[in-house]
PDB file of C-alpha atoms in Angstrom:
ATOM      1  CA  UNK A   1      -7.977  10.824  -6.582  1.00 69.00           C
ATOM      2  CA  UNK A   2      -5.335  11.019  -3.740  1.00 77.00           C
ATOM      3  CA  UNK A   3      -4.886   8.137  -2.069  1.00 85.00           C
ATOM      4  CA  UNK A   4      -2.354   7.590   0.932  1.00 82.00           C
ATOM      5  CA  UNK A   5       0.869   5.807   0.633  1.00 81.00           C
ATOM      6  CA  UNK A   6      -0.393   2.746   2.689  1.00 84.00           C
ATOM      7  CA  UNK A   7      -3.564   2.392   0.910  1.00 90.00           C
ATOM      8  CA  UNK A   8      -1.730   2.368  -2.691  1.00 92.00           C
ATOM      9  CA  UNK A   9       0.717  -0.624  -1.529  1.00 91.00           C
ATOM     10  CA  UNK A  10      -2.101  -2.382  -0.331  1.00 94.00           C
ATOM     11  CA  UNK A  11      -4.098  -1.442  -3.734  1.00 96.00           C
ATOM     12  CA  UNK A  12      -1.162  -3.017  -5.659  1.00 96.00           C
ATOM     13  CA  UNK A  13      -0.399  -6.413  -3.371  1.00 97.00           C
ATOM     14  CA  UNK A  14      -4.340  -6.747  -3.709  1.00 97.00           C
ATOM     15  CA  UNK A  15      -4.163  -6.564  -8.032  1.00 97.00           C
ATOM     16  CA  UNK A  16      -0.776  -8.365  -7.497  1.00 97.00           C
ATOM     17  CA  UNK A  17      -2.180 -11.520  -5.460  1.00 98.00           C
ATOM     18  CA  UNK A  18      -5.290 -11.714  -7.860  1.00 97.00           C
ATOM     19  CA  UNK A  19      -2.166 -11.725 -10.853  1.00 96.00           C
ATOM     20  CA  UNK A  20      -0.892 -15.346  -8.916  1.00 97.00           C
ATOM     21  CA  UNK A  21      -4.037 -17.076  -9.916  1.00 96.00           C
ATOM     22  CA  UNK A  22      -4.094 -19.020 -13.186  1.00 94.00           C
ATOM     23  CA  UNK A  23      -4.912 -17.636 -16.381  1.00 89.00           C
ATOM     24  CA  UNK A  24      -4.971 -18.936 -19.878  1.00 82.00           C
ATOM     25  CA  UNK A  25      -0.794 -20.146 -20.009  1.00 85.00           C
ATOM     26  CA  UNK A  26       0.048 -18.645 -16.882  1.00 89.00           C
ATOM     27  CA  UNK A  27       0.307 -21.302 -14.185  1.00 95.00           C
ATOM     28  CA  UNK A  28      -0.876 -20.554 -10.725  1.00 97.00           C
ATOM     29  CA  UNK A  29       1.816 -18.646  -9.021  1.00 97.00           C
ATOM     30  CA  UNK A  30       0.731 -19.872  -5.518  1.00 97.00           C
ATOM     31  CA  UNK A  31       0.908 -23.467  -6.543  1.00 96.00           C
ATOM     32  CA  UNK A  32       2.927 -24.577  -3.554  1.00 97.00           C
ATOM     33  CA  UNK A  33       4.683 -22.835  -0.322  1.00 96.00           C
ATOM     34  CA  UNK A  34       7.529 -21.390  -2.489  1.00 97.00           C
ATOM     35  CA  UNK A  35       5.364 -19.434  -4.395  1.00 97.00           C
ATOM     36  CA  UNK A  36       3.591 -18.105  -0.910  1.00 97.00           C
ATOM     37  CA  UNK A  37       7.177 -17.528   0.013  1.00 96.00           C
ATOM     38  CA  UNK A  38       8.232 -15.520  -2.971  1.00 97.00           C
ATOM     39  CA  UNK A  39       4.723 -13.315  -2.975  1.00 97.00           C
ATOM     40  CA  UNK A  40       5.329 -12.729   0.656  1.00 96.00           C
ATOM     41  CA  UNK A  41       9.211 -11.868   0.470  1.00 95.00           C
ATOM     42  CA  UNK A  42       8.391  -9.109  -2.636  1.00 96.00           C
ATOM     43  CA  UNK A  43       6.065  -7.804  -1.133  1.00 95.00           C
ATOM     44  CA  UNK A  44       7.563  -7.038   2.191  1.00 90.00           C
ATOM     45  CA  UNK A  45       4.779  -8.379   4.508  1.00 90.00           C
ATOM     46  CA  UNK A  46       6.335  -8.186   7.689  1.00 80.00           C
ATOM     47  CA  UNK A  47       5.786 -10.044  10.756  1.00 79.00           C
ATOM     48  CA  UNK A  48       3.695 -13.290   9.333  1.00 84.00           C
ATOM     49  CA  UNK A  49       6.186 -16.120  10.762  1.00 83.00           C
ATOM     50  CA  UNK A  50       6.310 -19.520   9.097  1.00 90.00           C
ATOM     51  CA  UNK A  51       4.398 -19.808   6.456  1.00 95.00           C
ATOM     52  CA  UNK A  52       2.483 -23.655   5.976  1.00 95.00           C
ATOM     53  CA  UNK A  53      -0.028 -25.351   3.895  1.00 96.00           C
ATOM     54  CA  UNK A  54      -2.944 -24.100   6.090  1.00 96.00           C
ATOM     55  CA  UNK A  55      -1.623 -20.670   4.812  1.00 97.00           C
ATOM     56  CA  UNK A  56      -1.189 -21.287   1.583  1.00 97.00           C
ATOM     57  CA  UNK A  57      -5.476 -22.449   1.000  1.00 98.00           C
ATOM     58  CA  UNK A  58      -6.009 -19.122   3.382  1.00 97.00           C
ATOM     59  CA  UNK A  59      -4.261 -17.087   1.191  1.00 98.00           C
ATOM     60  CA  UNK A  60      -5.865 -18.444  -2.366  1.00 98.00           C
ATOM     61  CA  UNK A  61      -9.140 -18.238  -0.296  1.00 97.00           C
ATOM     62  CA  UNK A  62      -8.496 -14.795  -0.113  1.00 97.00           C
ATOM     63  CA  UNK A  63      -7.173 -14.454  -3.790  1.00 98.00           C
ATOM     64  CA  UNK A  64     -10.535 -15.605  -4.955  1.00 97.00           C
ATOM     65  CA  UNK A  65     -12.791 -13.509  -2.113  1.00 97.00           C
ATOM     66  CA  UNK A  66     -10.940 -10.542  -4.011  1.00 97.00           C
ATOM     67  CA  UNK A  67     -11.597 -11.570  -7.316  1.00 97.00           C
ATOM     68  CA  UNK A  68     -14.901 -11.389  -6.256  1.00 97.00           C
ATOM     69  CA  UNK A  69     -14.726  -8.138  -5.165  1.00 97.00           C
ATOM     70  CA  UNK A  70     -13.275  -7.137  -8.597  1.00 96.00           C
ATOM     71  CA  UNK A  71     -16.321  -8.613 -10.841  1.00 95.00           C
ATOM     72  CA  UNK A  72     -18.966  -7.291  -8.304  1.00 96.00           C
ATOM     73  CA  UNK A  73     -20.788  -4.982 -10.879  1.00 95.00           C
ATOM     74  CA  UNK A  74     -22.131  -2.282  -7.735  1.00 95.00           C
ATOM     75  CA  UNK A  75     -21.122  -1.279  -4.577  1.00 95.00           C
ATOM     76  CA  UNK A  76     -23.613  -2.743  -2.786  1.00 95.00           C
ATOM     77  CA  UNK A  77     -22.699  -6.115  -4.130  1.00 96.00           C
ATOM     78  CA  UNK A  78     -19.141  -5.272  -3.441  1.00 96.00           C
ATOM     79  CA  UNK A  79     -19.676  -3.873   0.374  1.00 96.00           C
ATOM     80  CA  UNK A  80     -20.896  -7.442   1.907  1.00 96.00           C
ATOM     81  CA  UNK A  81     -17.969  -9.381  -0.245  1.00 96.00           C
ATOM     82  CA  UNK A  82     -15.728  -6.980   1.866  1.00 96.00           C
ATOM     83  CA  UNK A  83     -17.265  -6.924   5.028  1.00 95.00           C
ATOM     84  CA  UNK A  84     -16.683 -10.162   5.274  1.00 95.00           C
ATOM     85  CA  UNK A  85     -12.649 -10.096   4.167  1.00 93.00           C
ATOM     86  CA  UNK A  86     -12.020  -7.526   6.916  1.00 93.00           C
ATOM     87  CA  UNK A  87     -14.477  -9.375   9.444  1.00 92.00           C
ATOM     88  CA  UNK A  88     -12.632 -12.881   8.829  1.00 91.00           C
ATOM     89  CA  UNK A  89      -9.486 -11.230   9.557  1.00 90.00           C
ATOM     90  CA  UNK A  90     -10.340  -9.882  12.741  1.00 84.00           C
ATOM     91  CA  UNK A  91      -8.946  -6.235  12.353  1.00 81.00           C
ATOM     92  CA  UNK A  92      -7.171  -4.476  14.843  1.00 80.00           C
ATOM     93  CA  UNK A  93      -6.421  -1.096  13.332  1.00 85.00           C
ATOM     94  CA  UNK A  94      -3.300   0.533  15.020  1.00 82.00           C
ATOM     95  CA  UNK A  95      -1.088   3.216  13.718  1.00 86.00           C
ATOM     96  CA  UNK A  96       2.852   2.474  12.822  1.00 81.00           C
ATOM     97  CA  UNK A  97       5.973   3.262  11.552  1.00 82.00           C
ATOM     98  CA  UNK A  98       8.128   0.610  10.299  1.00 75.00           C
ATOM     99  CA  UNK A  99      10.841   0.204   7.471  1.00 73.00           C
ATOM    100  CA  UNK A 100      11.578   3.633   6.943  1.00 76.00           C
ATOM    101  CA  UNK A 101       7.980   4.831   6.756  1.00 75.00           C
ATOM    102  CA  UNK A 102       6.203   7.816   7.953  1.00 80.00           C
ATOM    103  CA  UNK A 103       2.996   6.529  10.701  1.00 81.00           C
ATOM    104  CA  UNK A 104       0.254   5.076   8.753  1.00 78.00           C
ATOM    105  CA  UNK A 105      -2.015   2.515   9.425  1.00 82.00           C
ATOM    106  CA  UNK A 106      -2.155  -1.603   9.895  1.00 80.00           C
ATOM    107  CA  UNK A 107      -5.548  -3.253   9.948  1.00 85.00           C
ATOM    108  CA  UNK A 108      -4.804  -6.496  11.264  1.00 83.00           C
ATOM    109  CA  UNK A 109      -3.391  -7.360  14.572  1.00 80.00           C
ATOM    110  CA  UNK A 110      -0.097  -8.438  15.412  1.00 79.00           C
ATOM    111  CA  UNK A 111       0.805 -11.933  14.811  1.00 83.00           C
ATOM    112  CA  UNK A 112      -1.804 -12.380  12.577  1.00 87.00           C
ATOM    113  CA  UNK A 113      -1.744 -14.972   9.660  1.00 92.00           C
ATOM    114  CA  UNK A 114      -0.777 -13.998   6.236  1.00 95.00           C
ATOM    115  CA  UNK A 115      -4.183 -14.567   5.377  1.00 95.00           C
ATOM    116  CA  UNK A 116      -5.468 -12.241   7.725  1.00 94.00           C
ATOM    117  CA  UNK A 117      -2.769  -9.439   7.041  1.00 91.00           C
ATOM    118  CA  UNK A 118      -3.583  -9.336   3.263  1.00 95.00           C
ATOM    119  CA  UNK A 119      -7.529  -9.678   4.283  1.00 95.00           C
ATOM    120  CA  UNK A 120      -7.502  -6.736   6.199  1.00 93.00           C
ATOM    121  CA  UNK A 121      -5.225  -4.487   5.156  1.00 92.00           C
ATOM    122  CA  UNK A 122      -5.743  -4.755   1.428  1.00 95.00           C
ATOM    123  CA  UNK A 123      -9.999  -5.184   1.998  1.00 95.00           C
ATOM    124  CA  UNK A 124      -9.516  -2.335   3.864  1.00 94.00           C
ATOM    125  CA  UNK A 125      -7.736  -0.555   0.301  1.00 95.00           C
ATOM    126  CA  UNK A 126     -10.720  -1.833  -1.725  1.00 96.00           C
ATOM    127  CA  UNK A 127     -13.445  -0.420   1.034  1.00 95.00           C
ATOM    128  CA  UNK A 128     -11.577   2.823   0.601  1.00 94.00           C
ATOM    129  CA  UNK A 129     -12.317   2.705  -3.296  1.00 95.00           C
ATOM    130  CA  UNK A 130     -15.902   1.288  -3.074  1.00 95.00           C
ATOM    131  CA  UNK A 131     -16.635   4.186  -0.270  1.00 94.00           C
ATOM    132  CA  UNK A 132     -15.108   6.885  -3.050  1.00 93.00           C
ATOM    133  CA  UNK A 133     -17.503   5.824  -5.509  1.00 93.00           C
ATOM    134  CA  UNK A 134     -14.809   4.636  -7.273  1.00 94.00           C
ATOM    135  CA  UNK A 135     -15.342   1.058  -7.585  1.00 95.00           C
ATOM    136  CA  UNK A 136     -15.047   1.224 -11.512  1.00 94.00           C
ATOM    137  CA  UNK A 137     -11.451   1.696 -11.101  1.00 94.00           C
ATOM    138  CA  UNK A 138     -11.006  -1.903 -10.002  1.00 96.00           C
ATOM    139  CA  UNK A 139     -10.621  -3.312 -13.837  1.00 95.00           C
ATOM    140  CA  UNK A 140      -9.532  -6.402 -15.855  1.00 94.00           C
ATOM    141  CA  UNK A 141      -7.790  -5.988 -18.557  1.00 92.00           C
ATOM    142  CA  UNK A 142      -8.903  -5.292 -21.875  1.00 89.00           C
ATOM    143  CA  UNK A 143      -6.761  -7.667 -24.160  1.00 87.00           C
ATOM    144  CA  UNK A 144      -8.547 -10.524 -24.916  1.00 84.00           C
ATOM    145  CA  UNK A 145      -5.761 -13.209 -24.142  1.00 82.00           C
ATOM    146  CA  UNK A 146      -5.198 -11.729 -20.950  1.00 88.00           C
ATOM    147  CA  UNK A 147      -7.540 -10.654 -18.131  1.00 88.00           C
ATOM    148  CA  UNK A 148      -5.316  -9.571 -15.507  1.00 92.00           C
ATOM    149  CA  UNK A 149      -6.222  -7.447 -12.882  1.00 95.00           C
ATOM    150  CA  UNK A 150      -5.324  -3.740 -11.965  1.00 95.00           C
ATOM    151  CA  UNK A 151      -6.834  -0.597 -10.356  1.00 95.00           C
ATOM    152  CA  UNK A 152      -7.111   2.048 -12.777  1.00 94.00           C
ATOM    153  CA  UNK A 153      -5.579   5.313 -11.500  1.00 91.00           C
ATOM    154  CA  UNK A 154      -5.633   7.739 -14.379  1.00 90.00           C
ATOM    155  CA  UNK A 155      -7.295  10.735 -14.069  1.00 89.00           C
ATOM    156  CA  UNK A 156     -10.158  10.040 -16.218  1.00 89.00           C
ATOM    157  CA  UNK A 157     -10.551   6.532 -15.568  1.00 89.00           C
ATOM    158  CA  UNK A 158      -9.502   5.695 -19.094  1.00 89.00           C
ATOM    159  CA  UNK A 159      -7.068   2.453 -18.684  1.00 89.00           C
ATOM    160  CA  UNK A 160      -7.761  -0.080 -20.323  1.00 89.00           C
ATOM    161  CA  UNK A 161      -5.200  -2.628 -20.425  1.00 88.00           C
ATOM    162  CA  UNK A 162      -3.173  -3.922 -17.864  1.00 88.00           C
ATOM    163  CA  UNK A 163      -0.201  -2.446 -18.673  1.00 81.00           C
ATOM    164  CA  UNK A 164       0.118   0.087 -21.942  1.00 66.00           C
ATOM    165  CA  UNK A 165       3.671  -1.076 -22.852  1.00 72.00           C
ATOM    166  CA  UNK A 166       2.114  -5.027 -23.504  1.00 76.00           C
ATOM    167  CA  UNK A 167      -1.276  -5.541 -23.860  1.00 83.00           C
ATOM    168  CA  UNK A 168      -2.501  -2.126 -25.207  1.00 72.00           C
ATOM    169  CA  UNK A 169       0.766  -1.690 -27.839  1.00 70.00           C
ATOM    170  CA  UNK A 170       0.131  -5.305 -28.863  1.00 71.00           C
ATOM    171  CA  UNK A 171      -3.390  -4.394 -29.224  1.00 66.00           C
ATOM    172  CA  UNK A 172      -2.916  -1.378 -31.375  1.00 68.00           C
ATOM    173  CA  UNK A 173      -0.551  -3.186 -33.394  1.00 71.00           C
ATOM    174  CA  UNK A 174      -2.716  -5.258 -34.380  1.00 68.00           C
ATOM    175  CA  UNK A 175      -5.021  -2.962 -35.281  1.00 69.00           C
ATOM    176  CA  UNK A 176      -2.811  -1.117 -37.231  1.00 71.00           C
ATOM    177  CA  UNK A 177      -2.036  -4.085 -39.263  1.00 75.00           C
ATOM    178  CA  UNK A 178      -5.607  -5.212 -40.324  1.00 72.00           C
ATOM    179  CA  UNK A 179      -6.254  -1.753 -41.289  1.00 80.00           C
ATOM    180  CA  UNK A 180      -3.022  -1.875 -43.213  1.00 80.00           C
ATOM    181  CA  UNK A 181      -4.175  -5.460 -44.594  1.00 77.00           C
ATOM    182  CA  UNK A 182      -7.356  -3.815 -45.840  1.00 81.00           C
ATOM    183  CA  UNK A 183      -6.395  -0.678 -46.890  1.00 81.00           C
ATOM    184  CA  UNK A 184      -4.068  -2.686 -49.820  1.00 83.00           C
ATOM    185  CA  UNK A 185      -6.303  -5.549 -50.159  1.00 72.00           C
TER     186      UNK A 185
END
């Protein structure tokens, strides 16, 4: 599946921002402005001025609108859920080049609200997938103390786990060791 350079940033702030919300131990990452702060600062969104508490409920209103999107089990569940993320941004789509980037495009006009930027540009990502017929690469993961998000971009839309090098070796380990367990017992 090829997808353009835009689309897989946006694909990856989208499974990041759904990675802020609580889980299990984790605590929610957008708790307060400083967490808003830090997401926006790593992730380079440019051009969303000061950030303040009305942002901050936008912004986990749009966490949970894509965590939506993410359990939807068929497109046409997932289509309205998206509609309205891109409507309720107001897109404006316009081509640019910014930070060292070839053009590409932004969906959301200029000046718009955090809220708005990540609602359009990143719904816009997930339309792309759903449109594909690839919505079954939008995944949770596997592990069963973990549940993260991610967009599965293997060939053969295998992934399971969240990332390999964590959940899936911790899994296998395990697995490895009750077979181990019963094999001498």
């Amino acid at each position: 599946m090829l997808i353009p350079h835009d689309t897989r940033i946006a694909l990856d702030t989208v499974v990041d921002l759904m990675n802020t919300a609580p889980q299990g131990d984790r605590p929610d990452e957008l708790a307060d402005l400083e967490g808003l702060r830090t997401f926006v600062h790593a992730h380079k969104i440019s051009d969303v001025g000061e950030l303040g508490a009305g942002d901050l409920k936008a912004v986990r209103d749009v966490r949970e609108r894509f965590a939506a999107v993410f359990s939807a089990p068929e497109p046409r569940i997932a289509a309205p859920l998206i509609n309205q993320l891109v409507a309720a941004a107001g897109t404006t789509p316009q081509l640019t080049d910014h930070d060292g980037y070839d053009l590409h495009v932004h969906y959301f006009a200029p000046g718009a609200s955090v809220a708005d930027h990540l609602g359009a540009d990143c719904g816009m990502a997930l339309a792309f997938i759903v449109v594909a017929g690839e919505q079954e690469r939008l995944r949770r993961c596997e592990a069963p103390d973990c549940g993260r998000a991610f967009v599965d971009l293997s060939r053969n839309r295998s992934r399971r786990y969240c990332d390999s090098r964590t959940c899936g070796n911790r899994l296998h380990v395990a697995a490895y060791r009750a077979r181990r367990k019963e094999a001498a017992g």
